[in-house]
PDB file of C-alpha atoms in Angstrom:
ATOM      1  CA  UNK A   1       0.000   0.000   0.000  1.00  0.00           C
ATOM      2  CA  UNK A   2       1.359   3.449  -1.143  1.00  0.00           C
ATOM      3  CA  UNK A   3       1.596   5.500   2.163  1.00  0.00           C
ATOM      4  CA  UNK A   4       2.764   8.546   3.681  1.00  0.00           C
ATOM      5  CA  UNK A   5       2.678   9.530   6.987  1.00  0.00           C
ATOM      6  CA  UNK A   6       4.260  13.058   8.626  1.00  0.00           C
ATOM      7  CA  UNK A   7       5.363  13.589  11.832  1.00  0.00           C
ATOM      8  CA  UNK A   8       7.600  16.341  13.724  1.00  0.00           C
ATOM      9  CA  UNK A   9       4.367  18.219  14.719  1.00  0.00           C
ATOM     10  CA  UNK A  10       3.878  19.957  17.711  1.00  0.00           C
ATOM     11  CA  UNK A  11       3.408  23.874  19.913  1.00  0.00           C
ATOM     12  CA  UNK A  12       6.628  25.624  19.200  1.00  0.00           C
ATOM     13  CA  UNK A  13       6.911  29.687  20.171  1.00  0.00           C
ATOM     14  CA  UNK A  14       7.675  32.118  17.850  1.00  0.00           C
ATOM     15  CA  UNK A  15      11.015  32.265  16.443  1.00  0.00           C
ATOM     16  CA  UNK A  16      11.299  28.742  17.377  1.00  0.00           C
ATOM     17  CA  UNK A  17      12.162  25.513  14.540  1.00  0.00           C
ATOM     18  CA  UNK A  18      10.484  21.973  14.465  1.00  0.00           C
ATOM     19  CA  UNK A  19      11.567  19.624  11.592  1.00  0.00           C
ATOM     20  CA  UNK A  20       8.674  17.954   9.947  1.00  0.00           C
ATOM     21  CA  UNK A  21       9.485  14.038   8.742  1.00  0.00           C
ATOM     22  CA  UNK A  22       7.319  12.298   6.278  1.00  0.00           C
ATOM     23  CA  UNK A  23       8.033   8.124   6.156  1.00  0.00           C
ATOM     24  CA  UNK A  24       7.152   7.030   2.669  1.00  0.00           C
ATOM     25  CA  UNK A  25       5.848   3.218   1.657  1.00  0.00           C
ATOM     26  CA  UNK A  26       5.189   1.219  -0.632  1.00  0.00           C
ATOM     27  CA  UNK A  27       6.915   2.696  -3.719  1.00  0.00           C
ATOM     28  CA  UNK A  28      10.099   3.823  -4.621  1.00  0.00           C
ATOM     29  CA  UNK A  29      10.417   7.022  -3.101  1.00  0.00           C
ATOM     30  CA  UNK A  30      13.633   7.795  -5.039  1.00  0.00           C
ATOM     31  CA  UNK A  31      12.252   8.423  -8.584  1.00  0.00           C
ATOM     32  CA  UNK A  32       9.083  10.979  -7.615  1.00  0.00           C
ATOM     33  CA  UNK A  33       9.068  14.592  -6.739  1.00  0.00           C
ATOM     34  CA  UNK A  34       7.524  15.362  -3.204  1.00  0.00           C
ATOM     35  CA  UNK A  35       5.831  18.430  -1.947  1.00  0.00           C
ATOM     36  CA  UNK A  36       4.815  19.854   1.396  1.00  0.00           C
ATOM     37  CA  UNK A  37       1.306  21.504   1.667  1.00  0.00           C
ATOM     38  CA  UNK A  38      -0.168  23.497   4.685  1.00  0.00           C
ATOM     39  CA  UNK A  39      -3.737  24.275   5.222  1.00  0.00           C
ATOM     40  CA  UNK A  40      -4.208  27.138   8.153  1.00  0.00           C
ATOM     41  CA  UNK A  41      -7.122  26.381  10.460  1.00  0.00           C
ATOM     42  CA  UNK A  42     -10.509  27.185   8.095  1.00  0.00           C
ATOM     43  CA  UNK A  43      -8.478  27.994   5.452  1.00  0.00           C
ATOM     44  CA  UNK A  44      -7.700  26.638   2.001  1.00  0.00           C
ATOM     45  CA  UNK A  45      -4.675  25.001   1.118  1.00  0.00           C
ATOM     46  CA  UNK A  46      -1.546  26.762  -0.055  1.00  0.00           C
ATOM     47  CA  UNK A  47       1.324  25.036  -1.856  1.00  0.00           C
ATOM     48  CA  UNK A  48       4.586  25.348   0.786  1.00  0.00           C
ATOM     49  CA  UNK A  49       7.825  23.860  -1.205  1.00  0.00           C
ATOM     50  CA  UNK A  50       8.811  20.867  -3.673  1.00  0.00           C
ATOM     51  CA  UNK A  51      12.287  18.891  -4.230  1.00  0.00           C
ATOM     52  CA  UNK A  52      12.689  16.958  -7.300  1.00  0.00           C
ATOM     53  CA  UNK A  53      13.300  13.262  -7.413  1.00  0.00           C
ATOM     54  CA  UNK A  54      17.479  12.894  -6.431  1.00  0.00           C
ATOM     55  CA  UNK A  55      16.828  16.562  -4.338  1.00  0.00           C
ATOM     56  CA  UNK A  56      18.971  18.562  -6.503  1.00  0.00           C
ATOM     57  CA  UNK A  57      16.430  21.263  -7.127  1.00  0.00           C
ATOM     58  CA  UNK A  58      13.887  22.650  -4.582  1.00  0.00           C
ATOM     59  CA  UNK A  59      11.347  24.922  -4.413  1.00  0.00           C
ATOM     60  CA  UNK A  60       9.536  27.624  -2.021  1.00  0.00           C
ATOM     61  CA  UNK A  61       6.927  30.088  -1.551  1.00  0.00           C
ATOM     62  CA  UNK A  62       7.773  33.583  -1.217  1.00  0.00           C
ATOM     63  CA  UNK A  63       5.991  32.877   2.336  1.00  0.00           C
ATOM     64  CA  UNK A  64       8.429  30.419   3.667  1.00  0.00           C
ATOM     65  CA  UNK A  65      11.672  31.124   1.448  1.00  0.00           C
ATOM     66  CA  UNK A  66      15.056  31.564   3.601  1.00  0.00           C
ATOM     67  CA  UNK A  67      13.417  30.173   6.490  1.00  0.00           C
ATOM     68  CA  UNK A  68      12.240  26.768   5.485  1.00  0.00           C
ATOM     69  CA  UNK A  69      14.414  24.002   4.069  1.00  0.00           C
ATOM     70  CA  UNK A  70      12.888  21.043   2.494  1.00  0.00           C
ATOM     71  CA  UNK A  71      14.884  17.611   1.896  1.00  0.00           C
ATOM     72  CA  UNK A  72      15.198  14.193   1.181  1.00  0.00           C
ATOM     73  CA  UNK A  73      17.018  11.487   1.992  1.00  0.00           C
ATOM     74  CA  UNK A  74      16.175   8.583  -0.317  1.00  0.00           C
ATOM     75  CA  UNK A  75      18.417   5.692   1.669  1.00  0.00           C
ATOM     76  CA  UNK A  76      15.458   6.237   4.138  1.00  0.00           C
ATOM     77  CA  UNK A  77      12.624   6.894   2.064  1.00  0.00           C
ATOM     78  CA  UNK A  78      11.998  10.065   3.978  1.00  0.00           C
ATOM     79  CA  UNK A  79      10.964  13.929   3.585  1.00  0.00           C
ATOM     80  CA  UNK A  80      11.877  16.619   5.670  1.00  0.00           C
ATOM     81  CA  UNK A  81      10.852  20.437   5.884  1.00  0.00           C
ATOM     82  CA  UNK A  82      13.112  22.192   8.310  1.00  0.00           C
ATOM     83  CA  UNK A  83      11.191  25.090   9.812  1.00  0.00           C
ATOM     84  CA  UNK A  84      13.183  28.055  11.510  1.00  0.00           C
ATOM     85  CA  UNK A  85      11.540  31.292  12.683  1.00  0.00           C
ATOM     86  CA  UNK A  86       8.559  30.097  13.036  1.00  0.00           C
ATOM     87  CA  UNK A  87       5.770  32.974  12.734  1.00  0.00           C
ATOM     88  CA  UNK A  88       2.267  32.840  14.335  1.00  0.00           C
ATOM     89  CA  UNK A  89       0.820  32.701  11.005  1.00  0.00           C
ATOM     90  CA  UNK A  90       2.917  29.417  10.043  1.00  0.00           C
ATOM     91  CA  UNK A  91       0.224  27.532  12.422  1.00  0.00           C
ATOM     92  CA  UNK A  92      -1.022  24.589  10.087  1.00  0.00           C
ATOM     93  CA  UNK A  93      -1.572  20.960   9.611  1.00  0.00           C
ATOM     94  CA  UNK A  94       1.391  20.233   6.946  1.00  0.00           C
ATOM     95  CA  UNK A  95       0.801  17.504   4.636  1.00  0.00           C
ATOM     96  CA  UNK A  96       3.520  15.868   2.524  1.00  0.00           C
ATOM     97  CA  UNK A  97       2.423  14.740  -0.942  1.00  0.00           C
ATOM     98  CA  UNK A  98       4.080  13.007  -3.813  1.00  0.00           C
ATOM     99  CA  UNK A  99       4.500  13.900  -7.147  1.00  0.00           C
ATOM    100  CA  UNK A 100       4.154  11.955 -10.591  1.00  0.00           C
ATOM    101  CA  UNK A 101       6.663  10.307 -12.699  1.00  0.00           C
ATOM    102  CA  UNK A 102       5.965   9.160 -16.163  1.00  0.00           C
ATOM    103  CA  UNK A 103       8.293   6.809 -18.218  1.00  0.00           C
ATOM    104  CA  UNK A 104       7.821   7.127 -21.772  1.00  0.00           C
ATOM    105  CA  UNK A 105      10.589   4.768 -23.519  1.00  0.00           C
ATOM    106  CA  UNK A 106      13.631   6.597 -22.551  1.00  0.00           C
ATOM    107  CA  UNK A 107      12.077  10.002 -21.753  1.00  0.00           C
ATOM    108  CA  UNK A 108      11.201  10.249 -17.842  1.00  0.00           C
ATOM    109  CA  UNK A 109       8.736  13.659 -17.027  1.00  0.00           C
ATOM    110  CA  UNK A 110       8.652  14.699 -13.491  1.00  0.00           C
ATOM    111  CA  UNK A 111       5.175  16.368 -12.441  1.00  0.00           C
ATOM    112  CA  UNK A 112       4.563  18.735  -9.513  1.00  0.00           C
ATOM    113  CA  UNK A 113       0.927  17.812  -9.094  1.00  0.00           C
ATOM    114  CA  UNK A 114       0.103  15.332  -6.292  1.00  0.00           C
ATOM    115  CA  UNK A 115      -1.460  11.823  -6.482  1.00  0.00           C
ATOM    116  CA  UNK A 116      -1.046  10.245  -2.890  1.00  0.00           C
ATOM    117  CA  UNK A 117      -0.919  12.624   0.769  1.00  0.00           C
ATOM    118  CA  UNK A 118      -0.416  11.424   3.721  1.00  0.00           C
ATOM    119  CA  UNK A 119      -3.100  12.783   6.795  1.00  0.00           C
ATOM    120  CA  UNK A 120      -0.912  15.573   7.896  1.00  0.00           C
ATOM    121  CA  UNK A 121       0.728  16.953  11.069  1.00  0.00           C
ATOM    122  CA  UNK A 122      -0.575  19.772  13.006  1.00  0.00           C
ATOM    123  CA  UNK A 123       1.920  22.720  13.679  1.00  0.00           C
ATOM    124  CA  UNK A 124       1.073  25.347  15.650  1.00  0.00           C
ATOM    125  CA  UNK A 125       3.430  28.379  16.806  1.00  0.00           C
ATOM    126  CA  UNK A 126       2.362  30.323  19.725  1.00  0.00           C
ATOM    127  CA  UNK A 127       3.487  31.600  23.168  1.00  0.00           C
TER     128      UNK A 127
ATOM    129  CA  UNK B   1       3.832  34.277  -9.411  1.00  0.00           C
ATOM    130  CA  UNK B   2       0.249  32.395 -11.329  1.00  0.00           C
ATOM    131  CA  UNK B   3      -2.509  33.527  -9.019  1.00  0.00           C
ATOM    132  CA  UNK B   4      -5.401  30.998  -9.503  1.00  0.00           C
ATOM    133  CA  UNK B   5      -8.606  32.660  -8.966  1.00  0.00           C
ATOM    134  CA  UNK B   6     -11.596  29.986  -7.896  1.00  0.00           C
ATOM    135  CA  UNK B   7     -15.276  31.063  -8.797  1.00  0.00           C
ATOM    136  CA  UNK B   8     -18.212  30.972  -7.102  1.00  0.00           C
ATOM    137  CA  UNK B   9     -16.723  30.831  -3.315  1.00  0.00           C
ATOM    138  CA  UNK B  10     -19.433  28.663  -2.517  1.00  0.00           C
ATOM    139  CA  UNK B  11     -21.868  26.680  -4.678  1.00  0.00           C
ATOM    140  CA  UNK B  12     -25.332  25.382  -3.740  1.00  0.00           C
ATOM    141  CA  UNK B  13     -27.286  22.684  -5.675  1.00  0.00           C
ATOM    142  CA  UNK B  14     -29.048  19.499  -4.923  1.00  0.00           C
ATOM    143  CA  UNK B  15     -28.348  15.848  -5.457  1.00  0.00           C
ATOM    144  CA  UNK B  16     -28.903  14.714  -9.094  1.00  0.00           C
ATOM    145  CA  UNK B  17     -27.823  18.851 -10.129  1.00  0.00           C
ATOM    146  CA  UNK B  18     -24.933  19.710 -12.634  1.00  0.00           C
ATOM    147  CA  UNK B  19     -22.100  21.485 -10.510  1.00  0.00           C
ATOM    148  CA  UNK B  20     -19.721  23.893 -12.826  1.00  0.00           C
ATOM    149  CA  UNK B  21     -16.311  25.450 -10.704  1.00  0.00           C
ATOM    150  CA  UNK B  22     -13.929  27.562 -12.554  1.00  0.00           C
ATOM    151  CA  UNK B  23     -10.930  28.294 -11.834  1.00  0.00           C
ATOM    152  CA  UNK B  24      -9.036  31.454 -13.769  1.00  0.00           C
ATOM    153  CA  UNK B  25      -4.741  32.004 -13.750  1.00  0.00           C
ATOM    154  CA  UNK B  26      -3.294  35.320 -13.615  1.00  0.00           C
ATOM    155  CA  UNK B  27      -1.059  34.423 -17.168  1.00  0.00           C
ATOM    156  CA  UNK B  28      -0.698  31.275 -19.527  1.00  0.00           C
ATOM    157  CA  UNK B  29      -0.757  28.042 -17.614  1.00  0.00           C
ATOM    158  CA  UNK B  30       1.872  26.282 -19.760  1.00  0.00           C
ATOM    159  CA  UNK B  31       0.951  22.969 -21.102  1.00  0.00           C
ATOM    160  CA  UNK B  32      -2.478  22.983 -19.297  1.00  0.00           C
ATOM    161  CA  UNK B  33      -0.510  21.714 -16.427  1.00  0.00           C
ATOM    162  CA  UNK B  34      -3.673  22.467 -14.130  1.00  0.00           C
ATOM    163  CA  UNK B  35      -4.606  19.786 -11.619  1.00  0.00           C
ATOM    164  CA  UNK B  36      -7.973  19.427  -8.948  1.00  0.00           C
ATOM    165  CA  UNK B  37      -8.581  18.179  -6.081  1.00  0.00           C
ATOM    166  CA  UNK B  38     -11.604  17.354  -3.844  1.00  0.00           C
ATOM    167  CA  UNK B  39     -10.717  18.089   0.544  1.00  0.00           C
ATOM    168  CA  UNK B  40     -13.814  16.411   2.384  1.00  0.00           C
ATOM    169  CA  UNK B  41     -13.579  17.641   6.140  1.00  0.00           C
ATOM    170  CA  UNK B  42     -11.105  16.007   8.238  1.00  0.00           C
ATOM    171  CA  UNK B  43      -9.734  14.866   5.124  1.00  0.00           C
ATOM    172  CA  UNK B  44      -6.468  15.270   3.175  1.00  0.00           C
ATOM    173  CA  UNK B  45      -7.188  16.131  -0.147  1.00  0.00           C
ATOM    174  CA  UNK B  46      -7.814  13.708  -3.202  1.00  0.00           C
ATOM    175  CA  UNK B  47      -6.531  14.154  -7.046  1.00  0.00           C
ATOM    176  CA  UNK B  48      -9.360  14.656  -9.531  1.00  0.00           C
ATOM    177  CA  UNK B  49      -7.959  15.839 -12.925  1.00  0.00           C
ATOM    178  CA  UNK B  50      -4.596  16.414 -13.955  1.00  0.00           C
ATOM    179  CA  UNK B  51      -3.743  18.048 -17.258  1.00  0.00           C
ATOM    180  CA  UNK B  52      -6.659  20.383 -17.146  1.00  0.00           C
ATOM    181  CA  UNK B  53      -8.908  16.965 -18.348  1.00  0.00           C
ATOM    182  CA  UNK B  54      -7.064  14.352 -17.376  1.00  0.00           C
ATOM    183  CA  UNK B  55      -9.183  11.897 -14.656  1.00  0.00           C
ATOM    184  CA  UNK B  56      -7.385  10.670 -11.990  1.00  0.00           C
ATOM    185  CA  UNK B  57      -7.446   6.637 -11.299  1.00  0.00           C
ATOM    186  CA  UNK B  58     -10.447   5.814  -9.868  1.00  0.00           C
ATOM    187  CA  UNK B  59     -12.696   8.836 -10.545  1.00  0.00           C
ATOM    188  CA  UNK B  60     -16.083   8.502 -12.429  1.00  0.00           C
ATOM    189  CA  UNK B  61     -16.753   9.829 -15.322  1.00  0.00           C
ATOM    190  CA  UNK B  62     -19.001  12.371 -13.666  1.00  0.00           C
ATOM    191  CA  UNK B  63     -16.182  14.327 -13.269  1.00  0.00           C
ATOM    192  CA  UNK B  64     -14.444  16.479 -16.118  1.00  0.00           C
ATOM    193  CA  UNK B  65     -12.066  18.981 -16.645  1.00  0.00           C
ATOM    194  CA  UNK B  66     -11.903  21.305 -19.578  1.00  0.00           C
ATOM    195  CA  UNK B  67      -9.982  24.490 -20.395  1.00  0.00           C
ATOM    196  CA  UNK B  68      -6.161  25.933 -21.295  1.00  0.00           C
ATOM    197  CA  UNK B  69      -4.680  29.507 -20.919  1.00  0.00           C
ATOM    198  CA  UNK B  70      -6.081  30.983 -18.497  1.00  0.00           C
ATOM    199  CA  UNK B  71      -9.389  29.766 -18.502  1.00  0.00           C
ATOM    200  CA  UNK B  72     -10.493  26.175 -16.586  1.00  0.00           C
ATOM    201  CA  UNK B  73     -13.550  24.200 -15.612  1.00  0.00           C
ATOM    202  CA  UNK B  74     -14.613  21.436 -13.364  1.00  0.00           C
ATOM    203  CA  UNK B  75     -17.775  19.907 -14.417  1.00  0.00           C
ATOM    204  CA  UNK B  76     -19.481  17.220 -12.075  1.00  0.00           C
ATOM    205  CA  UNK B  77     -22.350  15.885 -13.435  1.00  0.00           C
ATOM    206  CA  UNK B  78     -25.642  14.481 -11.397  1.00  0.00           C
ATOM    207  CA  UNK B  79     -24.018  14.980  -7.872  1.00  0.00           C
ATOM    208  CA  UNK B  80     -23.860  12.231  -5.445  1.00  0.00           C
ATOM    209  CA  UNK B  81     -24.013  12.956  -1.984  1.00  0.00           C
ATOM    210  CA  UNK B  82     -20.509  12.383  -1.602  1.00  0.00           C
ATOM    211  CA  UNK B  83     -19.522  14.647  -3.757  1.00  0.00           C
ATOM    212  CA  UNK B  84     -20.500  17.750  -1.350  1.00  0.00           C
ATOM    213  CA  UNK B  85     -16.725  19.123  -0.459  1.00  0.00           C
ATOM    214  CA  UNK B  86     -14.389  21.889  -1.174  1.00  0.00           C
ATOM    215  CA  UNK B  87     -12.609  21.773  -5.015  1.00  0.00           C
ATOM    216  CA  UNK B  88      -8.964  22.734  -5.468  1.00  0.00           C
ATOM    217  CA  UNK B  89      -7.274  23.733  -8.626  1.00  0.00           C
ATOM    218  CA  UNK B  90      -3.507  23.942  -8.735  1.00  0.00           C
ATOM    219  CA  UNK B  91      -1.148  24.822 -11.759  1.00  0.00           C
ATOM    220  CA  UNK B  92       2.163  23.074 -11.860  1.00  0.00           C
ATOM    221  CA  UNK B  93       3.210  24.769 -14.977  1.00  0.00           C
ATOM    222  CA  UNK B  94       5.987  26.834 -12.682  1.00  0.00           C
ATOM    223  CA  UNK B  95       6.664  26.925  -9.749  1.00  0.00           C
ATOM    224  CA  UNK B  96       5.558  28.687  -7.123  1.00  0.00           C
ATOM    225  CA  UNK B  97       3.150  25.366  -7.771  1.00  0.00           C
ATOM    226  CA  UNK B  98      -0.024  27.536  -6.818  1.00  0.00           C
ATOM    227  CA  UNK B  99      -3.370  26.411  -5.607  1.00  0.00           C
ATOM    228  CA  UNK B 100      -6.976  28.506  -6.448  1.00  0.00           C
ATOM    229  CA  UNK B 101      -8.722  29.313  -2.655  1.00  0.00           C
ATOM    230  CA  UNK B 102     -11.432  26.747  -3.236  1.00  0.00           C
ATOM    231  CA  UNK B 103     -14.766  26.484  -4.056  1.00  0.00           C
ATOM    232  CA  UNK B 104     -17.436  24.960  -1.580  1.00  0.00           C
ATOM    233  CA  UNK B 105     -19.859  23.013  -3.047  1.00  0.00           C
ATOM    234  CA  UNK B 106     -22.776  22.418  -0.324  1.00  0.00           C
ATOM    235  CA  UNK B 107     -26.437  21.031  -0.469  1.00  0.00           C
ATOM    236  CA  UNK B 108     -29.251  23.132  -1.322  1.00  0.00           C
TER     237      UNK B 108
END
């Protein structure tokens, strides 16, 4: 079963880190983009930073850029997204997502959209 | 930046009703890389339609995406119950990977 689960989650003050984890199963995590999405409490859903496939290229929001770090480490089939100086309005569940890979004959196309996300973990910066 | 811009905010119709959510970039989404998802409550969201028309595995053909440039459409056809949630759309054309604000679609 293709699976994904986060953890790292927690009550963290502002200015304060937490590193988010996300344990993938069930496929091989080392050919597919992954993405982390946060969804504020009542909110909709806003698109937080991607890594491609070996982790060579990455990708931010203007919201989260020079404070966030996202990262893989595919020897452990696991995500991270480092958070430092945390703000008030960083509280969200984060959900890590994977990407699509399509193999074509000898042409491989890596896709930034998301076909499996795991349940999410709950950040939430206050004092 | 592609700002996706999700119309109406909230959408009410009744089971067996035709349910039309459009979603509208800020510039060109290149190669109608537009994607949506369905979020029931409690819920992480679900893939839809990728490729602006493109069903996702396991979605019924109730469910259809149409549109390129700017312009894109969910269609759901004779709603279900189940389908009663909020509707994402996303481009992944460039990155930032954007996603629309939603659109609620709730019983009449």
């Amino acid at each position: 079963e293709v699976q994904l689960v986060e953890s790292g989650g927690g009550l963290v003050q502002p200015g304060g880190s937490l590193r988010l984890s996300c344990a993938a199963s069930g496929f091989t995590f080392s050919i597919y983009a992954m993405t982390w999405v946060r969804q504020a409490p009542g909110k909709g859903l806003e698109w937080v930073s991607s890594i491609s496939y070996s982790g060579s290229s990455t990708y931010y929001a203007d919201s989260v850029k020079g404070r966030f770090t996202i990262s893989r480490d595919n020897s452990k089939n696991t995500l991270y997204l480092q958070m430092n100086s945390l703000r008030a309005e960083d509280t969200a569940v984060y959900y890590c997502a994977k990407g699509i890979t399509m193999i074509r004959g000898v042409i491989t196309t890596y896709y930034y959209y998301m076909d499996v996300w795991g349940k999410g973990t709950t950040v939430t910066v206050s004092s | 930046e592609i700002v996706l811009t999700q119309s109406p905010g909230t959408l009410s119709l009744s089971p067996g009703e035709r349910a039309t959510l459009s979603c509208r970039a800020s510039q060109s989404v290149s190669s109608s890389y537009l994607a949506w998802y369905q979020q029931k409550p409690g819920q992480a969201p679900g893939l839809l339609i990728y490729g602006a028309s493109s069903r996702a595995t396991g979605i019924p053909d109730r469910f259809s995406g149409t549109g390129s440039g700017t312009d894109f459409t969910l269609t759901i056809s004779r709603l279900e119950p189940g389908d009663f949630a909020v509707y994402y759309c996303q481009q992944y054309g460039s990155s930032p990977y954007t996603f629309g604000q939603g659109t609620k679609l709730e019983i009449k």
